[in-house]
Amino acid sequence: ITGFRLALGGAQEYYGVEPDITVLGKILGGGFPIGAFCGSEEIFSLLDHRKYPKMDDRSAHGGTFTGNPISTSAGNATLDHLMKNNTIKEINRKGKKI
């Protein structure tokens, strides 16, 4: 729910929590349709078709905008902006001031 409002790593970074899976939605794309899920290598290895060639042994995922170049570019631009400009620290500083 907090997206990048607390930290670049979300609320889990801010509070020092290591989740099994993190899901990001519209906050990632700056208004473009995008979603992402992130997790540990242990969890995501279950998606590896080379490690688990039989479909019954692994998981799979897909979606309407999977690999969409415009949404992916928007996501990269959003992350670049947040990382390069100290945006989150500045927002939190101003929020405390208010």
Short mmCIF file of the C-alpha atoms (twelve columns), coordinates in Angstrom:
data_MODEL
# 
_entry.id   MODEL 
# 
loop_
_atom_site.group_PDB 
_atom_site.id 
_atom_site.type_symbol 
_atom_site.label_atom_id 
_atom_site.label_alt_id 
_atom_site.label_comp_id 
_atom_site.label_asym_id 
_atom_site.label_seq_id 
_atom_site.Cartn_x 
_atom_site.Cartn_y 
_atom_site.Cartn_z 
_atom_site.pdbx_PDB_model_num 
ATOM 1  C CA . ILE A 1  0.000  0.000   0.000   1 
ATOM 2  C CA . THR A 2  2.860  2.412   0.685   1 
ATOM 3  C CA . GLY A 3  4.765  1.875   -2.574  1 
ATOM 4  C CA . PHE A 4  7.799  4.134   -2.542  1 
ATOM 5  C CA . ARG A 5  6.306  6.663   -0.148  1 
ATOM 6  C CA . LEU A 6  8.498  5.650   2.799   1 
ATOM 7  C CA . ALA A 7  11.683 4.430   1.107   1 
ATOM 8  C CA . LEU A 8  12.954 3.263   -2.259  1 
ATOM 9  C CA . GLY A 9  12.600 -0.290  -0.931  1 
ATOM 10 C CA . GLY A 10 9.072  0.414   0.281   1 
ATOM 11 C CA . ALA A 11 7.746  -0.047  3.793   1 
ATOM 12 C CA . GLN A 12 9.741  -3.248  4.171   1 
ATOM 13 C CA . GLU A 13 13.003 -1.295  3.825   1 
ATOM 14 C CA . TYR A 14 11.786 1.466   6.124   1 
ATOM 15 C CA . TYR A 15 10.774 -0.993  8.872   1 
ATOM 16 C CA . GLY A 16 13.571 -3.517  8.253   1 
ATOM 17 C CA . VAL A 17 11.318 -6.379  7.137   1 
ATOM 18 C CA . GLU A 18 12.401 -8.998  4.571   1 
ATOM 19 C CA . PRO A 19 9.259  -10.239 2.824   1 
ATOM 20 C CA . ASP A 20 9.107  -13.444 0.788   1 
ATOM 21 C CA . ILE A 21 7.424  -11.575 -2.062  1 
ATOM 22 C CA . THR A 22 6.875  -7.877  -2.794  1 
ATOM 23 C CA . VAL A 23 4.257  -6.688  -5.274  1 
ATOM 24 C CA . LEU A 24 4.375  -3.236  -6.864  1 
ATOM 25 C CA . GLY A 25 1.676  -1.679  -9.003  1 
ATOM 26 C CA . LYS A 26 0.982  1.709   -10.478 1 
ATOM 27 C CA . ILE A 27 3.512  3.529   -8.272  1 
ATOM 28 C CA . LEU A 28 6.248  1.892   -10.324 1 
ATOM 29 C CA . GLY A 29 5.135  3.246   -13.699 1 
ATOM 30 C CA . GLY A 30 4.452  6.875   -12.940 1 
ATOM 31 C CA . GLY A 31 0.909  6.543   -14.296 1 
ATOM 32 C CA . PHE A 32 1.536  3.870   -16.921 1 
ATOM 33 C CA . PRO A 33 0.002  0.390   -16.565 1 
ATOM 34 C CA . ILE A 34 2.657  -1.755  -14.905 1 
ATOM 35 C CA . GLY A 35 3.129  -4.237  -12.131 1 
ATOM 36 C CA . ALA A 36 6.085  -6.108  -10.739 1 
ATOM 37 C CA . PHE A 37 6.701  -8.763  -8.189  1 
ATOM 38 C CA . CYS A 38 10.014 -9.283  -6.488  1 
ATOM 39 C CA . GLY A 39 11.355 -11.889 -4.128  1 
ATOM 40 C CA . SER A 40 14.220 -14.028 -3.039  1 
ATOM 41 C CA . GLU A 41 16.176 -16.267 -5.378  1 
ATOM 42 C CA . GLU A 42 14.744 -19.252 -3.497  1 
ATOM 43 C CA . ILE A 43 11.161 -18.213 -4.279  1 
ATOM 44 C CA . PHE A 44 11.803 -17.082 -7.844  1 
ATOM 45 C CA . SER A 45 13.753 -20.199 -8.763  1 
ATOM 46 C CA . LEU A 46 10.336 -21.881 -8.892  1 
ATOM 47 C CA . LEU A 47 9.700  -19.930 -12.124 1 
ATOM 48 C CA . ASP A 48 12.870 -21.243 -13.795 1 
ATOM 49 C CA . HIS A 49 11.832 -23.504 -16.673 1 
ATOM 50 C CA . ARG A 50 15.440 -24.716 -17.059 1 
ATOM 51 C CA . LYS A 51 15.573 -25.916 -13.471 1 
ATOM 52 C CA . TYR A 52 12.035 -27.350 -13.596 1 
ATOM 53 C CA . PRO A 53 11.343 -28.377 -17.213 1 
ATOM 54 C CA . LYS A 54 8.041  -30.116 -16.349 1 
ATOM 55 C CA . MET A 55 5.210  -27.598 -15.996 1 
ATOM 56 C CA . ASP A 56 3.756  -29.582 -13.076 1 
ATOM 57 C CA . ASP A 57 6.949  -28.975 -11.085 1 
ATOM 58 C CA . ARG A 58 7.147  -25.190 -11.439 1 
ATOM 59 C CA . SER A 59 5.066  -22.075 -11.351 1 
ATOM 60 C CA . ALA A 60 4.376  -19.660 -14.194 1 
ATOM 61 C CA . HIS A 61 3.194  -16.104 -14.599 1 
ATOM 62 C CA . GLY A 62 1.980  -13.809 -17.331 1 
ATOM 63 C CA . GLY A 63 -0.149 -10.767 -17.812 1 
ATOM 64 C CA . THR A 64 -1.704 -8.322  -20.221 1 
ATOM 65 C CA . PHE A 65 1.231  -5.911  -20.174 1 
ATOM 66 C CA . THR A 66 4.047  -8.419  -19.645 1 
ATOM 67 C CA . GLY A 67 7.135  -7.021  -21.340 1 
ATOM 68 C CA . ASN A 68 5.322  -3.934  -22.663 1 
ATOM 69 C CA . PRO A 69 8.184  -1.638  -23.772 1 
ATOM 70 C CA . ILE A 70 6.400  1.637   -22.967 1 
ATOM 71 C CA . SER A 71 5.424  0.553   -19.452 1 
ATOM 72 C CA . THR A 72 8.877  -0.922  -18.864 1 
ATOM 73 C CA . SER A 73 10.516 2.329   -19.982 1 
ATOM 74 C CA . ALA A 74 8.218  4.307   -17.687 1 
ATOM 75 C CA . GLY A 75 9.110  2.014   -14.788 1 
ATOM 76 C CA . ASN A 76 12.824 2.421   -15.434 1 
ATOM 77 C CA . ALA A 77 12.466 6.207   -15.701 1 
ATOM 78 C CA . THR A 78 10.506 6.332   -12.433 1 
ATOM 79 C CA . LEU A 79 13.130 4.296   -10.583 1 
ATOM 80 C CA . ASP A 80 15.975 6.334   -12.102 1 
ATOM 81 C CA . HIS A 81 14.330 9.581   -10.993 1 
ATOM 82 C CA . LEU A 82 13.701 8.318   -7.465  1 
ATOM 83 C CA . MET A 83 17.265 7.033   -7.082  1 
ATOM 84 C CA . LYS A 84 19.090 10.017  -8.585  1 
ATOM 85 C CA . ASN A 85 17.153 12.888  -7.075  1 
ATOM 86 C CA . ASN A 86 16.736 11.922  -3.401  1 
ATOM 87 C CA . THR A 87 13.013 12.327  -4.040  1 
ATOM 88 C CA . ILE A 88 11.832 10.122  -1.191  1 
ATOM 89 C CA . LYS A 89 14.110 11.704  1.423   1 
ATOM 90 C CA . GLU A 90 12.948 15.141  0.317   1 
ATOM 91 C CA . ILE A 91 9.270  14.150  0.481   1 
ATOM 92 C CA . ASN A 92 9.740  12.677  3.965   1 
ATOM 93 C CA . ARG A 93 11.650 15.781  5.109   1 
ATOM 94 C CA . LYS A 94 8.852  18.051  3.896   1 
ATOM 95 C CA . GLY A 95 6.225  15.774  5.433   1 
ATOM 96 C CA . LYS A 96 7.871  16.007  8.856   1 
ATOM 97 C CA . LYS A 97 8.016  19.775  8.507   1 
ATOM 98 C CA . ILE A 98 4.281  19.953  7.827   1 
# 
